[in-house]
């Protein structure tokens, strides 16, 4: 599963949601799913979830609050996640200890890279972002040029990281390849980029208080995709969501910045950005259940499927349809519970 808020598929879904005034969450399977009942299930489910999730209203709860659930549903719990706490702490400390002198005098020069070459590196990142994530790119047009370029550089690194396990060469990726990618990450944070795209990020992390830990955590998320096709509990899934999506909030918040008049602890802002990334990832997981089965992956927690009386085999076979072409009530109830949890983390 990709760093999931960052792909062409997600971009198209985002455009559709924006046009219709709300988030769309659906289960789908590619066109090779020719069973008429399954196609009917998909169409019916799409209509049901559009009604369930559309609109701009949000639950009246704060970030990371616990959502109320019906008695028939499992309780929504807030999992403990030590790696998330570590990543948040590192990002906040980096932001608090960063000074303007870091911007004026970079600690490590990007040796051999002319200003013209660096501009070209950023331009390439902008082209990649515009092509693969048009709505994401549009958002950067509201930023200052310097901040927009930095966000492009971060996006491109995240996309390249994700492509290692979800791209066209994913079947040939080994743990050793991810080790080499992490070595490149360490090098670019030391001002020694491997290529032009790395150079843009190397320049960004010297100008903004971006901490390396969030990037390392995202690589660990890719490692999870190599070895872990199932998640037994939400606690396990939450760690994955932090690694592949919550980290994006920690990477980008230092670039976007915090309003000077904000008087609370900056950790609150970082926590909110982190929570939004996790909420988006949970939403993407719900939308992509059918697609993920083609990679032999089920991200929704197995213990929660069991509580709703749904088997792993039913998910993998995309068979949760009624004879009339509708959607199985167990699946609808399961999805309502999942949607409520995702919403509770966006609010």
mmCIF file of C-alpha atoms in Angstrom:
data_model
loop_
_atom_site.group_PDB
_atom_site.id
_atom_site.type_symbol
_atom_site.label_atom_id
_atom_site.label_comp_id
_atom_site.label_asym_id
_atom_site.label_seq_id
_atom_site.Cartn_x
_atom_site.Cartn_y
_atom_site.Cartn_z
ATOM 1 C CA UNK A 1 0.000 0.000 0.000
ATOM 2 C CA UNK A 2 1.430 3.325 -0.941
ATOM 3 C CA UNK A 3 2.179 6.308 1.095
ATOM 4 C CA UNK A 4 -1.252 6.485 0.469
ATOM 5 C CA UNK A 5 -2.369 10.002 0.150
ATOM 6 C CA UNK A 6 0.124 10.434 -2.675
ATOM 7 C CA UNK A 7 -0.815 8.675 -5.873
ATOM 8 C CA UNK A 8 -2.598 9.257 -9.121
ATOM 9 C CA UNK A 9 -5.471 7.027 -8.005
ATOM 10 C CA UNK A 10 -5.857 9.050 -4.860
ATOM 11 C CA UNK A 11 -5.639 12.278 -6.789
ATOM 12 C CA UNK A 12 -8.542 11.280 -9.018
ATOM 13 C CA UNK A 13 -10.575 10.300 -5.964
ATOM 14 C CA UNK A 14 -9.760 13.617 -4.330
ATOM 15 C CA UNK A 15 -10.958 15.514 -7.382
ATOM 16 C CA UNK A 16 -14.206 13.549 -7.375
ATOM 17 C CA UNK A 17 -14.716 14.187 -3.677
ATOM 18 C CA UNK A 18 -14.006 17.888 -4.052
ATOM 19 C CA UNK A 19 -16.451 18.196 -6.918
ATOM 20 C CA UNK A 20 -19.208 16.526 -4.936
ATOM 21 C CA UNK A 21 -18.548 18.334 -1.667
ATOM 22 C CA UNK A 22 -17.423 15.447 0.465
ATOM 23 C CA UNK A 23 -15.227 12.420 0.985
ATOM 24 C CA UNK A 24 -16.015 9.302 -0.991
ATOM 25 C CA UNK A 25 -15.154 5.945 0.473
ATOM 26 C CA UNK A 26 -15.775 2.812 -1.498
ATOM 27 C CA UNK A 27 -14.729 -0.789 -1.842
ATOM 28 C CA UNK A 28 -13.781 -1.620 -5.372
ATOM 29 C CA UNK A 29 -12.139 -4.295 -7.367
ATOM 30 C CA UNK A 30 -10.599 -3.971 -10.788
ATOM 31 C CA UNK A 31 -12.468 -4.805 -13.946
ATOM 32 C CA UNK A 32 -11.293 -8.423 -13.864
ATOM 33 C CA UNK A 33 -14.008 -8.986 -11.241
ATOM 34 C CA UNK A 34 -16.660 -10.185 -13.698
ATOM 35 C CA UNK A 35 -19.127 -11.771 -11.305
ATOM 36 C CA UNK A 36 -22.474 -10.017 -11.770
ATOM 37 C CA UNK A 37 -23.254 -10.232 -8.078
ATOM 38 C CA UNK A 38 -19.925 -8.672 -7.215
ATOM 39 C CA UNK A 39 -20.433 -5.870 -9.708
ATOM 40 C CA UNK A 40 -23.857 -5.238 -8.205
ATOM 41 C CA UNK A 41 -22.366 -5.294 -4.718
ATOM 42 C CA UNK A 42 -19.813 -2.705 -5.762
ATOM 43 C CA UNK A 43 -22.408 -0.379 -7.359
ATOM 44 C CA UNK A 44 -24.780 -0.684 -4.423
ATOM 45 C CA UNK A 45 -21.996 -0.251 -1.879
ATOM 46 C CA UNK A 46 -20.687 2.806 -3.695
ATOM 47 C CA UNK A 47 -24.122 4.436 -3.452
ATOM 48 C CA UNK A 48 -24.475 3.466 0.212
ATOM 49 C CA UNK A 49 -21.068 4.827 1.201
ATOM 50 C CA UNK A 50 -21.526 7.995 -0.805
ATOM 51 C CA UNK A 51 -24.624 8.691 1.239
ATOM 52 C CA UNK A 52 -22.864 7.658 4.425
ATOM 53 C CA UNK A 53 -19.756 9.828 4.052
ATOM 54 C CA UNK A 54 -20.736 12.707 1.784
ATOM 55 C CA UNK A 55 -21.265 16.194 3.129
ATOM 56 C CA UNK A 56 -19.052 18.501 5.070
ATOM 57 C CA UNK A 57 -20.372 17.954 8.583
ATOM 58 C CA UNK A 58 -17.983 16.520 11.150
ATOM 59 C CA UNK A 59 -18.425 14.779 14.461
ATOM 60 C CA UNK A 60 -18.258 17.053 17.483
ATOM 61 C CA UNK A 61 -15.029 15.711 18.896
ATOM 62 C CA UNK A 62 -11.471 16.917 19.172
ATOM 63 C CA UNK A 63 -8.403 15.456 17.527
ATOM 64 C CA UNK A 64 -7.603 12.011 18.917
ATOM 65 C CA UNK A 65 -10.838 11.915 20.933
ATOM 66 C CA UNK A 66 -12.686 8.667 21.417
ATOM 67 C CA UNK A 67 -15.816 8.281 19.307
ATOM 68 C CA UNK A 68 -19.053 6.932 20.680
ATOM 69 C CA UNK A 69 -20.140 3.633 19.169
ATOM 70 C CA UNK A 70 -23.360 1.622 19.197
ATOM 71 C CA UNK A 71 -23.548 -1.208 21.679
ATOM 72 C CA UNK A 72 -23.384 -3.763 18.865
ATOM 73 C CA UNK A 73 -20.053 -2.373 17.618
ATOM 74 C CA UNK A 74 -16.598 -2.804 19.141
ATOM 75 C CA UNK A 75 -15.351 0.104 21.207
ATOM 76 C CA UNK A 76 -13.109 2.590 19.430
ATOM 77 C CA UNK A 77 -9.891 2.670 21.395
ATOM 78 C CA UNK A 78 -6.913 5.006 21.238
ATOM 79 C CA UNK A 79 -3.875 2.749 20.767
ATOM 80 C CA UNK A 80 -0.495 3.372 22.324
ATOM 81 C CA UNK A 81 2.156 3.825 19.636
ATOM 82 C CA UNK A 82 5.722 4.367 20.909
ATOM 83 C CA UNK A 83 7.164 4.979 17.429
ATOM 84 C CA UNK A 84 4.596 7.726 16.852
ATOM 85 C CA UNK A 85 5.497 9.351 20.174
ATOM 86 C CA UNK A 86 9.186 9.218 19.282
ATOM 87 C CA UNK A 87 8.619 10.733 15.837
ATOM 88 C CA UNK A 88 6.477 13.513 17.284
ATOM 89 C CA UNK A 89 9.060 14.288 19.970
ATOM 90 C CA UNK A 90 11.919 14.445 17.450
ATOM 91 C CA UNK A 91 9.970 16.765 15.130
ATOM 92 C CA UNK A 92 8.967 19.137 17.925
ATOM 93 C CA UNK A 93 12.499 19.284 19.340
ATOM 94 C CA UNK A 94 13.960 19.965 15.899
ATOM 95 C CA UNK A 95 11.477 22.781 15.382
ATOM 96 C CA UNK A 96 12.135 24.324 18.807
ATOM 97 C CA UNK A 97 15.913 24.196 18.417
ATOM 98 C CA UNK A 98 16.010 25.568 14.873
ATOM 99 C CA UNK A 99 17.208 29.154 14.454
ATOM 100 C CA UNK A 100 17.304 31.671 11.632
ATOM 101 C CA UNK A 101 21.058 31.189 11.363
ATOM 102 C CA UNK A 102 20.353 27.726 9.993
ATOM 103 C CA UNK A 103 18.557 29.302 7.059
ATOM 104 C CA UNK A 104 21.231 31.856 6.278
ATOM 105 C CA UNK A 105 24.234 29.581 6.781
ATOM 106 C CA UNK A 106 23.555 25.950 5.942
ATOM 107 C CA UNK A 107 25.554 23.603 8.153
ATOM 108 C CA UNK A 108 26.638 21.406 5.247
ATOM 109 C CA UNK A 109 27.114 22.877 1.739
ATOM 110 C CA UNK A 110 25.728 20.964 -1.216
ATOM 111 C CA UNK A 111 29.144 20.621 -2.758
ATOM 112 C CA UNK A 112 29.409 20.960 -6.495
ATOM 113 C CA UNK A 113 25.799 22.057 -6.973
ATOM 114 C CA UNK A 114 25.326 25.424 -8.613
ATOM 115 C CA UNK A 115 22.300 27.614 -7.857
ATOM 116 C CA UNK A 116 21.069 26.955 -11.393
ATOM 117 C CA UNK A 117 21.316 23.200 -10.885
ATOM 118 C CA UNK A 118 19.439 23.456 -7.600
ATOM 119 C CA UNK A 119 16.681 25.467 -9.271
ATOM 120 C CA UNK A 120 16.460 22.748 -11.913
ATOM 121 C CA UNK A 121 16.184 20.086 -9.203
ATOM 122 C CA UNK A 122 13.263 21.906 -7.600
ATOM 123 C CA UNK A 123 11.615 22.425 -10.988
ATOM 124 C CA UNK A 124 11.759 18.687 -11.655
ATOM 125 C CA UNK A 125 10.128 18.019 -8.293
ATOM 126 C CA UNK A 126 7.411 20.506 -9.180
ATOM 127 C CA UNK A 127 6.753 18.768 -12.506
ATOM 128 C CA UNK A 128 6.490 15.360 -10.809
ATOM 129 C CA UNK A 129 4.120 16.735 -8.180
ATOM 130 C CA UNK A 130 1.955 18.488 -10.756
ATOM 131 C CA UNK A 131 1.707 15.359 -12.899
ATOM 132 C CA UNK A 132 0.953 12.789 -10.192
ATOM 133 C CA UNK A 133 -0.907 14.856 -7.587
ATOM 134 C CA UNK A 134 -2.673 17.734 -9.270
ATOM 135 C CA UNK A 135 -4.841 18.764 -6.331
ATOM 136 C CA UNK A 136 -1.880 18.481 -3.972
ATOM 137 C CA UNK A 137 0.138 20.648 -6.354
ATOM 138 C CA UNK A 138 -2.714 23.156 -6.542
ATOM 139 C CA UNK A 139 -2.541 23.579 -2.771
ATOM 140 C CA UNK A 140 1.121 24.501 -2.978
ATOM 141 C CA UNK A 141 0.225 27.418 -5.242
ATOM 142 C CA UNK A 142 -1.173 29.143 -2.153
ATOM 143 C CA UNK A 143 2.262 29.056 -0.498
ATOM 144 C CA UNK A 144 5.303 31.231 -0.947
ATOM 145 C CA UNK A 145 7.585 29.983 -3.747
ATOM 146 C CA UNK A 146 10.199 28.804 -1.265
ATOM 147 C CA UNK A 147 7.698 26.790 0.765
ATOM 148 C CA UNK A 148 6.031 25.375 -2.345
ATOM 149 C CA UNK A 149 9.364 24.121 -3.650
ATOM 150 C CA UNK A 150 10.144 22.496 -0.317
ATOM 151 C CA UNK A 151 6.794 20.691 -0.261
ATOM 152 C CA UNK A 152 7.430 19.421 -3.800
ATOM 153 C CA UNK A 153 10.762 18.006 -2.696
ATOM 154 C CA UNK A 154 9.166 16.195 0.243
ATOM 155 C CA UNK A 155 6.338 14.867 -1.936
ATOM 156 C CA UNK A 156 8.746 13.472 -4.520
ATOM 157 C CA UNK A 157 10.818 11.688 -1.883
ATOM 158 C CA UNK A 158 7.673 10.153 -0.367
ATOM 159 C CA UNK A 159 6.442 9.068 -3.768
ATOM 160 C CA UNK A 160 9.758 7.487 -4.694
ATOM 161 C CA UNK A 161 9.814 5.701 -1.341
ATOM 162 C CA UNK A 162 6.323 4.356 -1.896
ATOM 163 C CA UNK A 163 7.111 3.237 -5.439
ATOM 164 C CA UNK A 164 9.752 0.897 -4.040
ATOM 165 C CA UNK A 165 7.054 -1.423 -2.682
ATOM 166 C CA UNK A 166 4.038 -0.480 -4.809
ATOM 167 C CA UNK A 167 5.605 0.518 -8.123
ATOM 168 C CA UNK A 168 6.255 -1.475 -11.305
ATOM 169 C CA UNK A 169 9.431 -3.033 -9.866
ATOM 170 C CA UNK A 170 7.964 -3.836 -6.459
ATOM 171 C CA UNK A 171 8.249 -7.596 -6.964
ATOM 172 C CA UNK A 172 12.035 -7.272 -7.138
ATOM 173 C CA UNK A 173 12.425 -5.056 -4.070
ATOM 174 C CA UNK A 174 14.192 -6.679 -1.128
ATOM 175 C CA UNK A 175 14.926 -5.521 2.420
ATOM 176 C CA UNK A 176 18.465 -4.780 1.207
ATOM 177 C CA UNK A 177 17.079 -2.272 -1.306
ATOM 178 C CA UNK A 178 15.330 -0.426 1.507
ATOM 179 C CA UNK A 179 18.563 -0.418 3.486
ATOM 180 C CA UNK A 180 20.303 1.258 0.559
ATOM 181 C CA UNK A 181 17.446 3.772 0.280
ATOM 182 C CA UNK A 182 17.850 4.633 3.968
ATOM 183 C CA UNK A 183 21.586 5.116 3.440
ATOM 184 C CA UNK A 184 20.751 7.602 0.693
ATOM 185 C CA UNK A 185 18.432 9.375 3.114
ATOM 186 C CA UNK A 186 21.206 9.702 5.685
ATOM 187 C CA UNK A 187 23.534 11.036 2.996
ATOM 188 C CA UNK A 188 21.148 13.719 1.759
ATOM 189 C CA UNK A 189 20.574 14.945 5.317
ATOM 190 C CA UNK A 190 24.367 15.317 5.476
ATOM 191 C CA UNK A 191 24.311 17.428 2.311
ATOM 192 C CA UNK A 192 25.465 14.620 0.006
ATOM 193 C CA UNK A 193 22.562 13.955 -2.391
ATOM 194 C CA UNK A 194 22.713 10.992 -4.746
ATOM 195 C CA UNK A 195 20.797 12.635 -7.609
ATOM 196 C CA UNK A 196 18.999 15.830 -8.593
ATOM 197 C CA UNK A 197 15.750 14.941 -6.858
ATOM 198 C CA UNK A 198 17.598 14.117 -3.658
ATOM 199 C CA UNK A 199 19.396 17.449 -3.970
ATOM 200 C CA UNK A 200 16.137 19.366 -3.684
ATOM 201 C CA UNK A 201 15.287 17.599 -0.431
ATOM 202 C CA UNK A 202 18.848 18.013 0.864
ATOM 203 C CA UNK A 203 18.485 21.754 0.375
ATOM 204 C CA UNK A 204 15.015 21.758 1.973
ATOM 205 C CA UNK A 205 16.069 20.024 5.192
ATOM 206 C CA UNK A 206 18.848 22.558 5.646
ATOM 207 C CA UNK A 207 16.490 25.516 5.285
ATOM 208 C CA UNK A 208 13.554 24.223 7.331
ATOM 209 C CA UNK A 209 13.436 22.398 10.701
ATOM 210 C CA UNK A 210 12.577 19.031 9.184
ATOM 211 C CA UNK A 211 13.707 16.058 11.290
ATOM 212 C CA UNK A 212 15.033 12.843 9.766
ATOM 213 C CA UNK A 213 13.118 10.504 12.093
ATOM 214 C CA UNK A 214 9.805 10.870 10.219
ATOM 215 C CA UNK A 215 11.558 9.849 6.990
ATOM 216 C CA UNK A 216 13.132 6.830 8.633
ATOM 217 C CA UNK A 217 9.761 5.843 10.050
ATOM 218 C CA UNK A 218 8.205 5.989 6.587
ATOM 219 C CA UNK A 219 10.877 3.635 5.241
ATOM 220 C CA UNK A 220 10.020 1.281 8.110
ATOM 221 C CA UNK A 221 6.410 1.450 6.893
ATOM 222 C CA UNK A 222 7.591 0.197 3.510
ATOM 223 C CA UNK A 223 9.408 -2.620 5.301
ATOM 224 C CA UNK A 224 6.104 -3.590 6.885
ATOM 225 C CA UNK A 225 4.539 -3.848 3.422
ATOM 226 C CA UNK A 226 7.247 -6.299 2.379
ATOM 227 C CA UNK A 227 6.568 -8.750 5.197
ATOM 228 C CA UNK A 228 3.136 -8.037 6.680
ATOM 229 C CA UNK A 229 0.070 -8.645 4.468
ATOM 230 C CA UNK A 230 -2.395 -8.801 7.397
ATOM 231 C CA UNK A 231 -3.088 -6.772 10.545
ATOM 232 C CA UNK A 232 -4.584 -8.627 13.470
ATOM 233 C CA UNK A 233 -5.705 -5.572 15.429
ATOM 234 C CA UNK A 234 -6.201 -1.838 15.103
ATOM 235 C CA UNK A 235 -3.161 -1.284 17.296
ATOM 236 C CA UNK A 236 -1.018 -2.971 14.637
ATOM 237 C CA UNK A 237 -2.725 -1.041 11.844
ATOM 238 C CA UNK A 238 -2.333 2.266 13.660
ATOM 239 C CA UNK A 239 1.445 1.904 13.733
ATOM 240 C CA UNK A 240 1.437 1.244 9.994
ATOM 241 C CA UNK A 241 -0.780 4.281 9.367
ATOM 242 C CA UNK A 242 1.561 6.454 11.390
ATOM 243 C CA UNK A 243 4.590 5.239 9.484
ATOM 244 C CA UNK A 244 3.238 5.677 5.962
ATOM 245 C CA UNK A 245 0.972 8.721 6.393
ATOM 246 C CA UNK A 246 1.158 10.332 9.814
ATOM 247 C CA UNK A 247 4.818 10.966 9.088
ATOM 248 C CA UNK A 248 3.855 13.194 6.162
ATOM 249 C CA UNK A 249 2.310 15.638 8.626
ATOM 250 C CA UNK A 250 5.535 15.700 10.623
ATOM 251 C CA UNK A 251 7.562 16.291 7.448
ATOM 252 C CA UNK A 252 5.453 19.118 6.053
ATOM 253 C CA UNK A 253 4.429 21.086 9.160
ATOM 254 C CA UNK A 254 7.902 22.629 9.605
ATOM 255 C CA UNK A 255 7.697 23.925 6.031
ATOM 256 C CA UNK A 256 4.149 25.239 6.196
ATOM 257 C CA UNK A 257 4.920 26.857 9.523
ATOM 258 C CA UNK A 258 2.881 27.882 12.532
ATOM 259 C CA UNK A 259 1.160 31.267 12.802
ATOM 260 C CA UNK A 260 3.193 33.722 14.923
ATOM 261 C CA UNK A 261 0.112 34.553 17.008
ATOM 262 C CA UNK A 262 -0.397 30.883 17.975
ATOM 263 C CA UNK A 263 0.099 30.866 21.740
ATOM 264 C CA UNK A 264 -0.275 27.182 22.579
ATOM 265 C CA UNK A 265 2.410 24.516 22.545
ATOM 266 C CA UNK A 266 3.649 23.755 19.023
ATOM 267 C CA UNK A 267 3.217 20.055 19.802
ATOM 268 C CA UNK A 268 -0.525 20.606 19.400
ATOM 269 C CA UNK A 269 -0.030 21.639 15.781
ATOM 270 C CA UNK A 270 2.251 18.716 15.027
ATOM 271 C CA UNK A 271 -0.184 16.319 16.723
ATOM 272 C CA UNK A 272 -3.077 17.656 14.638
ATOM 273 C CA UNK A 273 -1.107 17.274 11.404
ATOM 274 C CA UNK A 274 -0.107 13.758 12.398
ATOM 275 C CA UNK A 275 -3.703 12.827 13.237
ATOM 276 C CA UNK A 276 -4.963 14.162 9.901
ATOM 277 C CA UNK A 277 -2.441 12.013 8.047
ATOM 278 C CA UNK A 278 -3.594 8.924 9.923
ATOM 279 C CA UNK A 279 -7.250 9.768 9.252
ATOM 280 C CA UNK A 280 -6.543 10.096 5.530
ATOM 281 C CA UNK A 281 -4.724 6.768 5.548
ATOM 282 C CA UNK A 282 -7.606 5.030 7.298
ATOM 283 C CA UNK A 283 -9.961 6.477 4.676
ATOM 284 C CA UNK A 284 -7.735 5.274 1.842
ATOM 285 C CA UNK A 285 -7.617 1.791 3.346
ATOM 286 C CA UNK A 286 -11.412 1.602 3.412
ATOM 287 C CA UNK A 287 -11.611 2.767 -0.190
ATOM 288 C CA UNK A 288 -9.007 0.303 -1.433
ATOM 289 C CA UNK A 289 -10.020 -2.968 0.237
ATOM 290 C CA UNK A 290 -10.853 -4.590 -3.098
ATOM 291 C CA UNK A 291 -7.764 -3.289 -4.870
ATOM 292 C CA UNK A 292 -5.479 -4.430 -2.065
ATOM 293 C CA UNK A 293 -6.645 -8.031 -2.378
ATOM 294 C CA UNK A 294 -4.789 -8.173 -5.699
ATOM 295 C CA UNK A 295 -1.596 -7.687 -3.692
ATOM 296 C CA UNK A 296 -2.717 -10.309 -1.181
ATOM 297 C CA UNK A 297 -3.164 -7.602 1.437
ATOM 298 C CA UNK A 298 -5.926 -6.949 3.936
ATOM 299 C CA UNK A 299 -5.308 -3.830 5.983
ATOM 300 C CA UNK A 300 -8.578 -3.703 7.936
ATOM 301 C CA UNK A 301 -8.067 -5.430 11.323
ATOM 302 C CA UNK A 302 -8.845 -9.130 11.270
ATOM 303 C CA UNK A 303 -10.185 -9.158 14.827
ATOM 304 C CA UNK A 304 -12.721 -6.473 13.903
ATOM 305 C CA UNK A 305 -13.800 -8.391 10.817
ATOM 306 C CA UNK A 306 -14.415 -11.362 13.101
ATOM 307 C CA UNK A 307 -16.485 -9.261 15.511
ATOM 308 C CA UNK A 308 -18.790 -8.368 12.628
ATOM 309 C CA UNK A 309 -18.978 -11.996 11.496
ATOM 310 C CA UNK A 310 -16.892 -11.498 8.336
ATOM 311 C CA UNK A 311 -14.207 -13.963 7.302
ATOM 312 C CA UNK A 312 -10.898 -13.218 5.653
ATOM 313 C CA UNK A 313 -11.915 -15.466 2.757
ATOM 314 C CA UNK A 314 -15.021 -13.363 2.068
ATOM 315 C CA UNK A 315 -12.918 -10.223 1.797
ATOM 316 C CA UNK A 316 -10.319 -11.843 -0.447
ATOM 317 C CA UNK A 317 -12.978 -13.242 -2.783
ATOM 318 C CA UNK A 318 -14.885 -9.952 -2.915
ATOM 319 C CA UNK A 319 -18.034 -11.925 -2.204
ATOM 320 C CA UNK A 320 -19.879 -9.736 0.308
ATOM 321 C CA UNK A 321 -22.882 -9.316 -1.942
ATOM 322 C CA UNK A 322 -26.481 -10.387 -1.652
ATOM 323 C CA UNK A 323 -28.132 -12.499 -4.385
ATOM 324 C CA UNK A 324 -30.055 -9.379 -5.406
ATOM 325 C CA UNK A 325 -26.834 -7.487 -6.085
ATOM 326 C CA UNK A 326 -26.855 -5.468 -2.864
ATOM 327 C CA UNK A 327 -24.319 -5.267 -0.042
ATOM 328 C CA UNK A 328 -24.174 -7.671 2.858
ATOM 329 C CA UNK A 329 -25.476 -6.023 6.062
ATOM 330 C CA UNK A 330 -22.438 -7.246 7.988
ATOM 331 C CA UNK A 331 -20.163 -5.343 5.643
ATOM 332 C CA UNK A 332 -22.240 -2.184 5.789
ATOM 333 C CA UNK A 333 -22.176 -2.233 9.588
ATOM 334 C CA UNK A 334 -18.456 -2.937 9.583
ATOM 335 C CA UNK A 335 -17.788 -0.007 7.248
ATOM 336 C CA UNK A 336 -19.942 2.368 9.284
ATOM 337 C CA UNK A 337 -17.837 1.548 12.317
ATOM 338 C CA UNK A 338 -14.596 2.082 10.367
ATOM 339 C CA UNK A 339 -15.823 5.365 8.893
ATOM 340 C CA UNK A 340 -16.777 6.694 12.318
ATOM 341 C CA UNK A 341 -13.302 5.938 13.611
ATOM 342 C CA UNK A 342 -11.609 7.637 10.646
ATOM 343 C CA UNK A 343 -13.828 10.692 11.079
ATOM 344 C CA UNK A 344 -13.019 10.926 14.775
ATOM 345 C CA UNK A 345 -9.378 11.483 13.864
ATOM 346 C CA UNK A 346 -10.065 14.145 11.256
ATOM 347 C CA UNK A 347 -12.150 16.381 13.495
#
